[in-house]
Short mmCIF file of C-alpha atoms in Angstrom, two decimals:
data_model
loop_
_atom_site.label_atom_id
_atom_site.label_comp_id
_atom_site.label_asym_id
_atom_site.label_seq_id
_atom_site.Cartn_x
_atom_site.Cartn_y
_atom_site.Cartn_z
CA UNK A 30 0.00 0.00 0.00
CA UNK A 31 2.61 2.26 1.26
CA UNK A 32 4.55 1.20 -1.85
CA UNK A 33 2.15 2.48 -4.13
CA UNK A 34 1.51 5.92 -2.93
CA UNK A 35 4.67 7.76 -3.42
CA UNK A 36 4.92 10.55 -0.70
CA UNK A 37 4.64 13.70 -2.00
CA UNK A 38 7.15 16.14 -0.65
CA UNK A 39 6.20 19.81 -0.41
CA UNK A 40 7.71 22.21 -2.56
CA UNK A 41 9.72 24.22 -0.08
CA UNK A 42 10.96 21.05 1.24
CA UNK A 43 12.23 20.30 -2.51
CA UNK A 44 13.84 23.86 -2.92
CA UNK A 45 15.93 22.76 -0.29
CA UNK A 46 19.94 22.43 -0.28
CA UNK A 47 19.95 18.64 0.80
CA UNK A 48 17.13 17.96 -1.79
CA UNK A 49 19.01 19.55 -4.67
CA UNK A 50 22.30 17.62 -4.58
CA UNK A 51 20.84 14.88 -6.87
CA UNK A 52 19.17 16.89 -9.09
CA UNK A 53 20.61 17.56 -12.85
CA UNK A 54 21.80 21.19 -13.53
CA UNK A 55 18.40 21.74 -16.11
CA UNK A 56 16.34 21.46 -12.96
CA UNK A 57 17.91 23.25 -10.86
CA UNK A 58 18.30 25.80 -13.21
CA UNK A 59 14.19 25.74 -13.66
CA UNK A 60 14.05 25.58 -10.09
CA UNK A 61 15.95 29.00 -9.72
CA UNK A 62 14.08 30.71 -12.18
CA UNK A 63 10.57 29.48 -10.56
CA UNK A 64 11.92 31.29 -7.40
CA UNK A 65 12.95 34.84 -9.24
CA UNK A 66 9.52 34.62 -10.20
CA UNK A 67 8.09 34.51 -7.25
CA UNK A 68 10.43 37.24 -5.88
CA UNK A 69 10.32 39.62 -8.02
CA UNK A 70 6.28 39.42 -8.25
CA UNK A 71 6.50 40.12 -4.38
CA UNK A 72 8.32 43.31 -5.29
CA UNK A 73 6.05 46.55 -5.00
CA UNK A 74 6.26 48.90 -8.11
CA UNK A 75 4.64 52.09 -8.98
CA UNK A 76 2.07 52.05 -11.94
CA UNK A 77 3.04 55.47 -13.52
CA UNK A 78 3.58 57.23 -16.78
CA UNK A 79 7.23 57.58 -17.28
CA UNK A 80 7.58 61.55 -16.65
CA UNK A 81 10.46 62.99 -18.84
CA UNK A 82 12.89 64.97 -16.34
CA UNK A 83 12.73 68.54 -17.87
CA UNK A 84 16.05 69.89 -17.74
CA UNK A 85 16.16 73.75 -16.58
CA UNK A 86 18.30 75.92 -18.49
CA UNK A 87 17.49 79.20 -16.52
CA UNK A 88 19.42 79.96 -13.47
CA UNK A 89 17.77 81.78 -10.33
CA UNK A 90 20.01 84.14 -8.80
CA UNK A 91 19.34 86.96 -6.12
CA UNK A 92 22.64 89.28 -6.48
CA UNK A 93 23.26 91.78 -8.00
CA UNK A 94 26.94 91.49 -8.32
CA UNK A 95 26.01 89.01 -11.26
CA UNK A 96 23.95 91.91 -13.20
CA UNK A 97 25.95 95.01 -12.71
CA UNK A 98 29.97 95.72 -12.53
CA UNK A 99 29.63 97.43 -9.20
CA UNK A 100 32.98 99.02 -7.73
CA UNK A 101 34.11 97.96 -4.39
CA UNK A 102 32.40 99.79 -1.57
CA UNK A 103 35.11 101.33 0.45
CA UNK A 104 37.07 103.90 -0.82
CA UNK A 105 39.31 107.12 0.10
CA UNK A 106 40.26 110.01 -1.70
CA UNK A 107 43.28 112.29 -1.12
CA UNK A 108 45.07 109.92 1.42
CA UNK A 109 42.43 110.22 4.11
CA UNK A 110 42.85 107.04 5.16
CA UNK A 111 46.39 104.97 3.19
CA UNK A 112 45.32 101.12 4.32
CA UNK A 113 42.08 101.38 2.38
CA UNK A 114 43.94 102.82 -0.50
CA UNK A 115 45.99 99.98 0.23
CA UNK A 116 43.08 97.48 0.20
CA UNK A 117 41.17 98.84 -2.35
CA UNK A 118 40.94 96.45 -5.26
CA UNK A 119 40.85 99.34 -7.54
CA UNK A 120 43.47 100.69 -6.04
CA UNK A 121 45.40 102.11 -9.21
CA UNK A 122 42.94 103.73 -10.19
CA UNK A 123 42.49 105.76 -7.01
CA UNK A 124 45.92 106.56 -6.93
CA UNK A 125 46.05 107.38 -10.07
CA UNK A 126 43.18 110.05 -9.14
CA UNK A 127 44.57 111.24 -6.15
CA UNK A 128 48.25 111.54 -7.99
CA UNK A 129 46.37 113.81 -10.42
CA UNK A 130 45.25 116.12 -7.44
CA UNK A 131 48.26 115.48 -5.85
CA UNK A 132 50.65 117.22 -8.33
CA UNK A 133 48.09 120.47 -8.95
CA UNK A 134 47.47 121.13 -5.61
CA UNK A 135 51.07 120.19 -3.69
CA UNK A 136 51.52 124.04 -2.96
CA UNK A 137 47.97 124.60 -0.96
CA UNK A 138 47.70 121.70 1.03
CA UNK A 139 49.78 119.33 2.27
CA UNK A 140 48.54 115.92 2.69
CA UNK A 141 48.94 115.50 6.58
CA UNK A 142 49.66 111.77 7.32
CA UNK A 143 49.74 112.47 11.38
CA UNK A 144 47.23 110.88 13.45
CA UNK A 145 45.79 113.40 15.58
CA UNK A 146 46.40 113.48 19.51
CA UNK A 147 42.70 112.58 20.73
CA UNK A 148 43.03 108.78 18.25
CA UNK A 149 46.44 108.09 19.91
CA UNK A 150 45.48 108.84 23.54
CA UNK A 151 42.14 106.03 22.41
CA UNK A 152 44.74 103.91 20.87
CA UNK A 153 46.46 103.71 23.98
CA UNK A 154 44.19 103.05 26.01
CA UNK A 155 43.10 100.25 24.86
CA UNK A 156 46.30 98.64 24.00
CA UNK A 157 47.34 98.70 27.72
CA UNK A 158 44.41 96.74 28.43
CA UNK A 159 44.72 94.50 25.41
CA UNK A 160 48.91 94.10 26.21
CA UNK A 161 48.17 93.86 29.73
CA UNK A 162 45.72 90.89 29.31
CA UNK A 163 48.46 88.87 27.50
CA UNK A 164 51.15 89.15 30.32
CA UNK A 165 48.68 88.84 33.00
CA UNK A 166 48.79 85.59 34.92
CA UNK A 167 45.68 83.30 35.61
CA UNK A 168 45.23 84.88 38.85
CA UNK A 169 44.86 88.06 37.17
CA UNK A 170 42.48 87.55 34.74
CA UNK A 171 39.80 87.91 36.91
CA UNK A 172 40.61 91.42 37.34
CA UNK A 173 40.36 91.87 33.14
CA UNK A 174 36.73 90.10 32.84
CA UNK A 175 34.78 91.58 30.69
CA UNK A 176 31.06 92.14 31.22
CA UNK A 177 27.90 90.97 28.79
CA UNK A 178 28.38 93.88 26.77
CA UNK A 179 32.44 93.13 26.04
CA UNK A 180 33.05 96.48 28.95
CA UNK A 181 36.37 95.79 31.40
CA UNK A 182 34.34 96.19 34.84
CA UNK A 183 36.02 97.99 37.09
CA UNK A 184 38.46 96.11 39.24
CA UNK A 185 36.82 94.26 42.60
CA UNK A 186 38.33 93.85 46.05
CA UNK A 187 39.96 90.77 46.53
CA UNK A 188 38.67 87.99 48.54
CA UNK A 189 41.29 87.74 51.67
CA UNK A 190 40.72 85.68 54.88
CA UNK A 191 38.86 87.44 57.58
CA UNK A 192 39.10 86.13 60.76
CA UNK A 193 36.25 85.74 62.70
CA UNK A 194 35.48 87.93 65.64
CA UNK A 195 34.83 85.34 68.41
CA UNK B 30 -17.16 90.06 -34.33
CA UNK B 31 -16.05 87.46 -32.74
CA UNK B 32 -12.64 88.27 -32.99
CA UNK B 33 -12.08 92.20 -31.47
CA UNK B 34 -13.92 90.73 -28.42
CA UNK B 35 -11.30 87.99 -28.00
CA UNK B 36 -8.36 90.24 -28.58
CA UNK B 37 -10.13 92.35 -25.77
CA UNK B 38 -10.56 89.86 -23.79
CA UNK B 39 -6.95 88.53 -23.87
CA UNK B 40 -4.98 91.87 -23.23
CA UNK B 41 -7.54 93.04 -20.51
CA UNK B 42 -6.32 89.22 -19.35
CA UNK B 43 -2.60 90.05 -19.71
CA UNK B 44 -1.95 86.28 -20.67
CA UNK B 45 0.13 87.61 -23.77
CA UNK B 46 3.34 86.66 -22.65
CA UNK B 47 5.88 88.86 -24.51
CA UNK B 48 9.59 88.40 -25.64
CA UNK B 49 12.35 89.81 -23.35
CA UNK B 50 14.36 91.22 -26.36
CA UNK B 51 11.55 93.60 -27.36
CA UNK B 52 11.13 94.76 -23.68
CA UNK B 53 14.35 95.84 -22.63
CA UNK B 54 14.56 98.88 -21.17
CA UNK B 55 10.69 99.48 -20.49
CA UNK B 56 8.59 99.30 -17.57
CA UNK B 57 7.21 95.85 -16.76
CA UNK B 58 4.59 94.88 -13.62
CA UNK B 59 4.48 91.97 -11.58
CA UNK B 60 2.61 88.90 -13.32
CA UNK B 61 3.94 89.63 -16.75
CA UNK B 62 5.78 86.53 -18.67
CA UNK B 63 8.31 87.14 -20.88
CA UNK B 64 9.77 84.82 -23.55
CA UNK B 65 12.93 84.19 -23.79
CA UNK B 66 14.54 84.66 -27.39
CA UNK B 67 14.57 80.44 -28.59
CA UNK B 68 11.09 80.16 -27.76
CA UNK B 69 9.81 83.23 -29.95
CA UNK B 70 10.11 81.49 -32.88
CA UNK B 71 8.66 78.08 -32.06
CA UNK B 72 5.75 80.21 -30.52
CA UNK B 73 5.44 82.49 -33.52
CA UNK B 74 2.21 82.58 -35.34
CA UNK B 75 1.14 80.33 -38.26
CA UNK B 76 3.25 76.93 -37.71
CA UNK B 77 4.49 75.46 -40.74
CA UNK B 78 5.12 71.92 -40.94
CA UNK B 79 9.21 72.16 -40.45
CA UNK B 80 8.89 73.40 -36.86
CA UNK B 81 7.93 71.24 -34.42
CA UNK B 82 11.29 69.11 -35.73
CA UNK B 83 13.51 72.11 -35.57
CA UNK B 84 12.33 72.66 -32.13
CA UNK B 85 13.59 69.39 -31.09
CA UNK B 86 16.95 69.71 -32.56
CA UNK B 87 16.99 73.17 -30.73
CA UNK B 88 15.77 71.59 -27.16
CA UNK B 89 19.23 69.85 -26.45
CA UNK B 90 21.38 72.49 -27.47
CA UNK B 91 19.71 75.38 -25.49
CA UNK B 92 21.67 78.23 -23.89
CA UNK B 93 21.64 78.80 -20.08
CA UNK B 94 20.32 82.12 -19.06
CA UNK B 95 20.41 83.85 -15.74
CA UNK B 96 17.81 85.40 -14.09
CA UNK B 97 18.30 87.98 -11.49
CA UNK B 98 16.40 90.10 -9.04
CA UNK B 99 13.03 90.42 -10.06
CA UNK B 100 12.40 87.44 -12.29
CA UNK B 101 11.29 84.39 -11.52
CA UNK B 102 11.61 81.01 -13.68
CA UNK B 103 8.23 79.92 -14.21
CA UNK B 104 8.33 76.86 -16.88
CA UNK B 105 10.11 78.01 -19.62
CA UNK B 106 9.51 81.63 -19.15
CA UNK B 107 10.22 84.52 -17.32
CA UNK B 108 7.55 85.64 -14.40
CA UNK B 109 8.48 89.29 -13.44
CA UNK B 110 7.83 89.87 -9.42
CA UNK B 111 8.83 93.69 -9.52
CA UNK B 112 8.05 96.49 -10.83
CA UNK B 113 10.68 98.48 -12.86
CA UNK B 114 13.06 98.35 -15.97
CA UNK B 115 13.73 95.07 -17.38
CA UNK B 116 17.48 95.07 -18.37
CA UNK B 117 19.96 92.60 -19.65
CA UNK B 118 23.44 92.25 -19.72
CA UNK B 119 25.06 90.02 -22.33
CA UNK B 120 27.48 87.89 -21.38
CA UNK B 121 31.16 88.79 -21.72
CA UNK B 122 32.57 85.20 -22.21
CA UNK B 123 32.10 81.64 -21.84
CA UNK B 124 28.68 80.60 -21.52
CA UNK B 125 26.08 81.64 -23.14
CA UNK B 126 22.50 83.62 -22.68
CA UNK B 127 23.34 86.55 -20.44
CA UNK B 128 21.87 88.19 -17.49
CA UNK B 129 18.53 89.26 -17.25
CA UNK B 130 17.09 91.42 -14.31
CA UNK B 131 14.55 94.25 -13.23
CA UNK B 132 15.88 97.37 -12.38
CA UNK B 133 13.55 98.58 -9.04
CA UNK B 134 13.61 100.76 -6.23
CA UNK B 135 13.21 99.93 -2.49
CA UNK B 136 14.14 101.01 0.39
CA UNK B 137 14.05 97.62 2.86
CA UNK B 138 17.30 95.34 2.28
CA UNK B 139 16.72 91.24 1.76
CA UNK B 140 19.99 89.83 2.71
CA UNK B 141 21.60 87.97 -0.51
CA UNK B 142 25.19 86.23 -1.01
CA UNK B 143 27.94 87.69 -1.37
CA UNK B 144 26.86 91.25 -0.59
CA UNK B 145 29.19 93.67 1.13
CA UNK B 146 27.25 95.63 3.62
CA UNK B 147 27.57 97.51 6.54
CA UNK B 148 26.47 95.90 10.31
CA UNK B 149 25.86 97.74 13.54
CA UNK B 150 26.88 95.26 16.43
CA UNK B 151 24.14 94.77 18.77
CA UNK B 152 25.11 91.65 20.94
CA UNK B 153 27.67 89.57 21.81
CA UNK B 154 27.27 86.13 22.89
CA UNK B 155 30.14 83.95 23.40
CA UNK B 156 31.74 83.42 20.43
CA UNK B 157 28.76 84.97 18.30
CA UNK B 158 28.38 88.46 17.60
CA UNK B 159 25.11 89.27 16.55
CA UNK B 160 24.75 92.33 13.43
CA UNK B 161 21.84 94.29 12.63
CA UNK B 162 21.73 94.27 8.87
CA UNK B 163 18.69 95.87 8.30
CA UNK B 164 17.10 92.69 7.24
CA UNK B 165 14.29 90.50 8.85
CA UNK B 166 16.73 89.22 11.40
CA UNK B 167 20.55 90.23 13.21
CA UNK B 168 22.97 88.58 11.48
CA UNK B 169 25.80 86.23 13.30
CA UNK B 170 29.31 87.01 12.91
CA UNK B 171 31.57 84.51 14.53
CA UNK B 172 34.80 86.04 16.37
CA UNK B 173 36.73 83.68 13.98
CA UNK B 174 35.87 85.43 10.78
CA UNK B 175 38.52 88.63 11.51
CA UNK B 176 41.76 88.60 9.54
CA UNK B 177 44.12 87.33 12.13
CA UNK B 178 42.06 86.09 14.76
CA UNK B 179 42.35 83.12 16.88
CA UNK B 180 41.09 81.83 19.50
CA UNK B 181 43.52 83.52 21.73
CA UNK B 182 43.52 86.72 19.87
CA UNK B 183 40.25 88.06 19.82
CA UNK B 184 39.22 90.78 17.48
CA UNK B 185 38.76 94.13 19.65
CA UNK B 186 35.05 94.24 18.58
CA UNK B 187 32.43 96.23 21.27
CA UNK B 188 28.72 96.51 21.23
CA UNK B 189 27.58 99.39 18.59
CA UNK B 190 30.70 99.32 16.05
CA UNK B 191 30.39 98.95 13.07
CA UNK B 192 31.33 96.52 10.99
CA UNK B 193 31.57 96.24 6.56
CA UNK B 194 31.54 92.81 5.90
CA UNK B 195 29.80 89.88 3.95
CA UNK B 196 27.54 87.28 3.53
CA UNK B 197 28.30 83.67 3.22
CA UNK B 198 24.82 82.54 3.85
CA UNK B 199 21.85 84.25 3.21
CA UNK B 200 18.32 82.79 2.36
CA UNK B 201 14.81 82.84 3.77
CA UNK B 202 15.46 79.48 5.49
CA UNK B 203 18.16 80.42 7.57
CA UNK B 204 19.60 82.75 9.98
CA UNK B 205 22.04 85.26 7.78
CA UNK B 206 25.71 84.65 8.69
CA UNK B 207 28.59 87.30 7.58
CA UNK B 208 32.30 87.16 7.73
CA UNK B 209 34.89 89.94 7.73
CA UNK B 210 37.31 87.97 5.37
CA UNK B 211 37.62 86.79 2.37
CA UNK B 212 37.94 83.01 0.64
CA UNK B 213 41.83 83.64 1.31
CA UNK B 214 41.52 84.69 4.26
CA UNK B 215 42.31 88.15 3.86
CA UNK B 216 40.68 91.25 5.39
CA UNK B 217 40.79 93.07 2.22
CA UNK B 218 38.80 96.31 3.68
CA UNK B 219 36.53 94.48 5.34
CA UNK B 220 36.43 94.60 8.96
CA UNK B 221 35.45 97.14 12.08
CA UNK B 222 34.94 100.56 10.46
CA UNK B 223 37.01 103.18 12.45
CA UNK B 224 36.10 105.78 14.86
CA UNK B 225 33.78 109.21 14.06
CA UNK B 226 32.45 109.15 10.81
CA UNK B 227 28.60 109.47 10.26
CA UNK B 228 26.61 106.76 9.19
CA UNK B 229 23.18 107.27 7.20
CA UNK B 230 20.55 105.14 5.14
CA UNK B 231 19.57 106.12 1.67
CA UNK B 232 17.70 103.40 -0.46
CA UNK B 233 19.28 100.56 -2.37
CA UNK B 234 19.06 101.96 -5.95
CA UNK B 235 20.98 104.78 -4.88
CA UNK B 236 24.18 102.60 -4.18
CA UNK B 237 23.64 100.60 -6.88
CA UNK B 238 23.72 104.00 -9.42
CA UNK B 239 26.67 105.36 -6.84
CA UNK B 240 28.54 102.04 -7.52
CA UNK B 241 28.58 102.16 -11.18
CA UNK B 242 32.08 101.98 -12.53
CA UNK B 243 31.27 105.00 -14.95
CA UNK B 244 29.24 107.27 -11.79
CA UNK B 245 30.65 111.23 -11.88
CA UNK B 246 29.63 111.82 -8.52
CA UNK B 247 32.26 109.86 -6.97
CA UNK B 248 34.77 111.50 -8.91
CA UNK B 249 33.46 114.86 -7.95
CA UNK B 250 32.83 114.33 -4.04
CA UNK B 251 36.64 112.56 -4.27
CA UNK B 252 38.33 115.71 -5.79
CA UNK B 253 36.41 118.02 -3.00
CA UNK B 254 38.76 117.52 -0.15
CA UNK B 255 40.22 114.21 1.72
CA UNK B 256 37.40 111.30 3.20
CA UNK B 257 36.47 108.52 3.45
CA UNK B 258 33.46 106.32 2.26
CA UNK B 259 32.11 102.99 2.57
CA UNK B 260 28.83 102.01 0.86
CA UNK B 261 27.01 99.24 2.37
CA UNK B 262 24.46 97.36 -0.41
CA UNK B 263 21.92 97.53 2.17
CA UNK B 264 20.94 100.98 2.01
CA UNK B 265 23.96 102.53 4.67
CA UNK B 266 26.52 104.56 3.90
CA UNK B 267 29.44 105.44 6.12
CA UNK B 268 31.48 109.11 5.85
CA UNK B 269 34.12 110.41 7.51
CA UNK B 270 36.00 113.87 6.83
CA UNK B 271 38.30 115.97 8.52
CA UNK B 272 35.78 118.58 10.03
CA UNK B 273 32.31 117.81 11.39
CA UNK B 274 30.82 120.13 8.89
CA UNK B 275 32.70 118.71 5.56
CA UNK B 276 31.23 115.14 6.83
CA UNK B 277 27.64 116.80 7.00
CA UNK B 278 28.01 118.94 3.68
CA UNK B 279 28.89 115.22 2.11
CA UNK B 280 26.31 113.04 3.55
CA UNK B 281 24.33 115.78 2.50
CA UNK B 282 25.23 115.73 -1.11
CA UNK B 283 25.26 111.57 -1.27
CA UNK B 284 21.56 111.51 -0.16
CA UNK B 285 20.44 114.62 -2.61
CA UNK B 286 21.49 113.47 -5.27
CA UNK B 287 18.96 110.66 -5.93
CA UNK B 288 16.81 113.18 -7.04
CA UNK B 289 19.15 116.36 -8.59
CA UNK B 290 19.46 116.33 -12.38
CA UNK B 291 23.20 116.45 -13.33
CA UNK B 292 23.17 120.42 -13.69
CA UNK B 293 21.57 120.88 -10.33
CA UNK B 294 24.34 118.84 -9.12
CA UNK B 295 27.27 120.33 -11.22
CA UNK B 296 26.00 123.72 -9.84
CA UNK B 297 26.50 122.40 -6.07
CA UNK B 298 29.68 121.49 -6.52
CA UNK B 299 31.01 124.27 -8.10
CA UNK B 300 29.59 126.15 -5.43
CA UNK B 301 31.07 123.75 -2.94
CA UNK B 302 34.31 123.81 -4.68
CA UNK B 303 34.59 127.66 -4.23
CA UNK B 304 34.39 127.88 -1.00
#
């Protein structure tokens, strides 16, 4: 009875490693493709018109450095101030300008390259603090802290011992 | 009969969208769309046969054109968003198509890349200092961004300086951020402005005419007697002279002269000049 009934062995059973040793390369073969089938119908996939990507040939920009040849925006004239001059990308042609004036009007003025008294006594100032900070030791930096709004509070008392009084 | 109502119809519509080339130079409104020069001819009335293949042929080989302040892409075409003078700039090498932009007036600055402008320092938060701009919001400068600063040598900034320096990032998703050098890491004029000086706000067209390599009243203010300017793109303008009353007379003359026809202005200075 048993004899006549062959067993039937479930697929998944058959797709199997051990199964598959004995079987000829065609059906394996067959067997692989019966499983990419089944894969690949698993797979989700949108059902859409194939859009064509539209390739943008204008450019958005905001500036208008692009549009219009604008000069740089700091400048000096008659030596006012010689480091911009300096800076200045343009700076030829300023000189140029100024070397124009320079040689027509050398006998009424003379271009006075001295910083006045008020800007050095500033300058000072605040390179003594600035100096000082550098050379001061950690101890001493508590005496150059600087408040919220970047002002050098005036120096506090420092905190000594005190003995107490009974 | 038909037809003079539909022609009303469409230009009391304003859908006629109408090529750049033949608008340069006049006044266009918000809404308008303006071809751009490849499309005229595929749009042009009375198709024969011929084009809709040349139009193909044209579609891959298409010239990239820039469009500036003002303009908006909108498909294939322009969309104007201000009102003023179109203009267009062509381009002066390399690639194609050119610059397109309207030329308008305002008075309120939009922050934009790359600008130079002039900051008031209103905060400072630990390594942060925040800028006023005149935009929407303060801008952040980091300490960092000074020619020559580390993190031991701090730039000597305060609260209320001011500052010229420029963007690196600036759009309507973020929080603007300037710096005070450039990609090389040089200063080049950009930094803390110095002491005294007067600083005033004029509107943005008026620096944009001021900053025009060919402008005459630079060269006339410059041959008046020694100063200093710096011209911020949003709308400030910085002024220093010698005397209190030679930095008035100039900020004086700088925000006049939006509205003086050159004689008016040729007049002042002579007068200026003689004195």
């Amino acid at each position: 009875m048993a004899a006549e009934r062959k067993t039937r062995l479930s697929k998944n059973l058959l797709r199997m490693k051990f199964m598959q040793r004995g079987l000829d390369s065609e059906t394996k073969k067959q067997l692989e493709e019966e499983e990419k089938k089944i894969i690949s119908e698993e797979h989700w996939y949108l059902d859409l018109p194939e859009l064509k990507e539209k390739e943008s040939f204008i450019i958005e920009e905001q500036s208008f450095l692009l549009c219009e040849d604008l000069l740089y925006g700091r400048m000096s004239f008659r030596g006012f101030n010689p480091e911009v001059e300096h800076w200045c990308i343009f700076q030829k042609l300023m000189l140029q300008m100024n070397a124009k004036h320079k040689a027509e009007e050398v006998e009424d003025e003379t271009v006075e390259l001295d910083v006045s008294d008020e800007e050095m006594a500033r300058r000072y100032e605040t390179l003594v603090g600035t100096i000082g900070k550098k050379f001061a030791r950690k101890r001493d930096h508590a005496n150059y802290e600087e408040d919220e709004n970047g002002d050098i509070t005036p120096i506090k008392a420092k905190k000594m011992f005190l003995k107490p009084q009974d | 009969m038909a037809e003079p109502a539909s022609v009303a119809a469409e230009s009391l519509a304003g859908s006629r969208a109408r090529a750049a080339r033949t608008v340069l130079g006049q006044v266009v409104l918000p809404g308008e769309e303006l071809l751009l020069p490849e499309q005229e001819d595929a749009e042009g009335p009375g198709g024969a046969v011929e084009r809709p293949l040349s139009l193909n042929a044209r579609a891959c080989s298409r010239v990239r054109v820039v469009c500036g302040p003002g303009l908006r892409r909108c498909g294939d075409r322009l969309l104007v968003t201000k009102c003023g003078r179109l203009r267009h700039k062509e381009p002066g090498s390399g690639s194609g198509g050119g610059v397109y932009w309207v030329d308008s007036q305002q008075k309120r600055y939009v922050p934009v890349k790359g600008d130079h402008v002039i900051g008031i320092v209103t905060a400072k938060s630990g390594d942060i200092f925040k800028v006023d701009v005149g935009g929407s919001e303060p801008a952040s400068l980091s300490y960092l961004s000074f020619e020559g600063a580390t993190k031991r040598n701090r730039p000597n900034v305060q609260v209320g300086d001011l500052i010229y320096g420029q963007f690196v990032v600036a759009n309507k998703d973020m929080e603007p951020e300037m710096v005070c050098i450039d990609s090389c890491g040089r200063a080049n004029g950009m930094g803390v402005i110095g002491q005294d000086g007067l600083l005033f706000k004029v509107t943005l067209g008026l620096i944009r005419k001021l900053l025009a390599p060919d402008c005459e009243i630079i060269q006339e203010v410059g041959k008046l007697y020694p100063l200093e300017i710096v011209f911020g793109m949003n709308g400030r303008i910085w002024v220093k002279a010698k005397t209190i009353q030679q930095t008035l007379i100039l900020a004086n003359i700088l925000e006049a002269c939006e509205h003086m026809t050159s004689d008016q202005r040729k007049q002042i200075f002579s007068r200026l000049a003689e004195s």
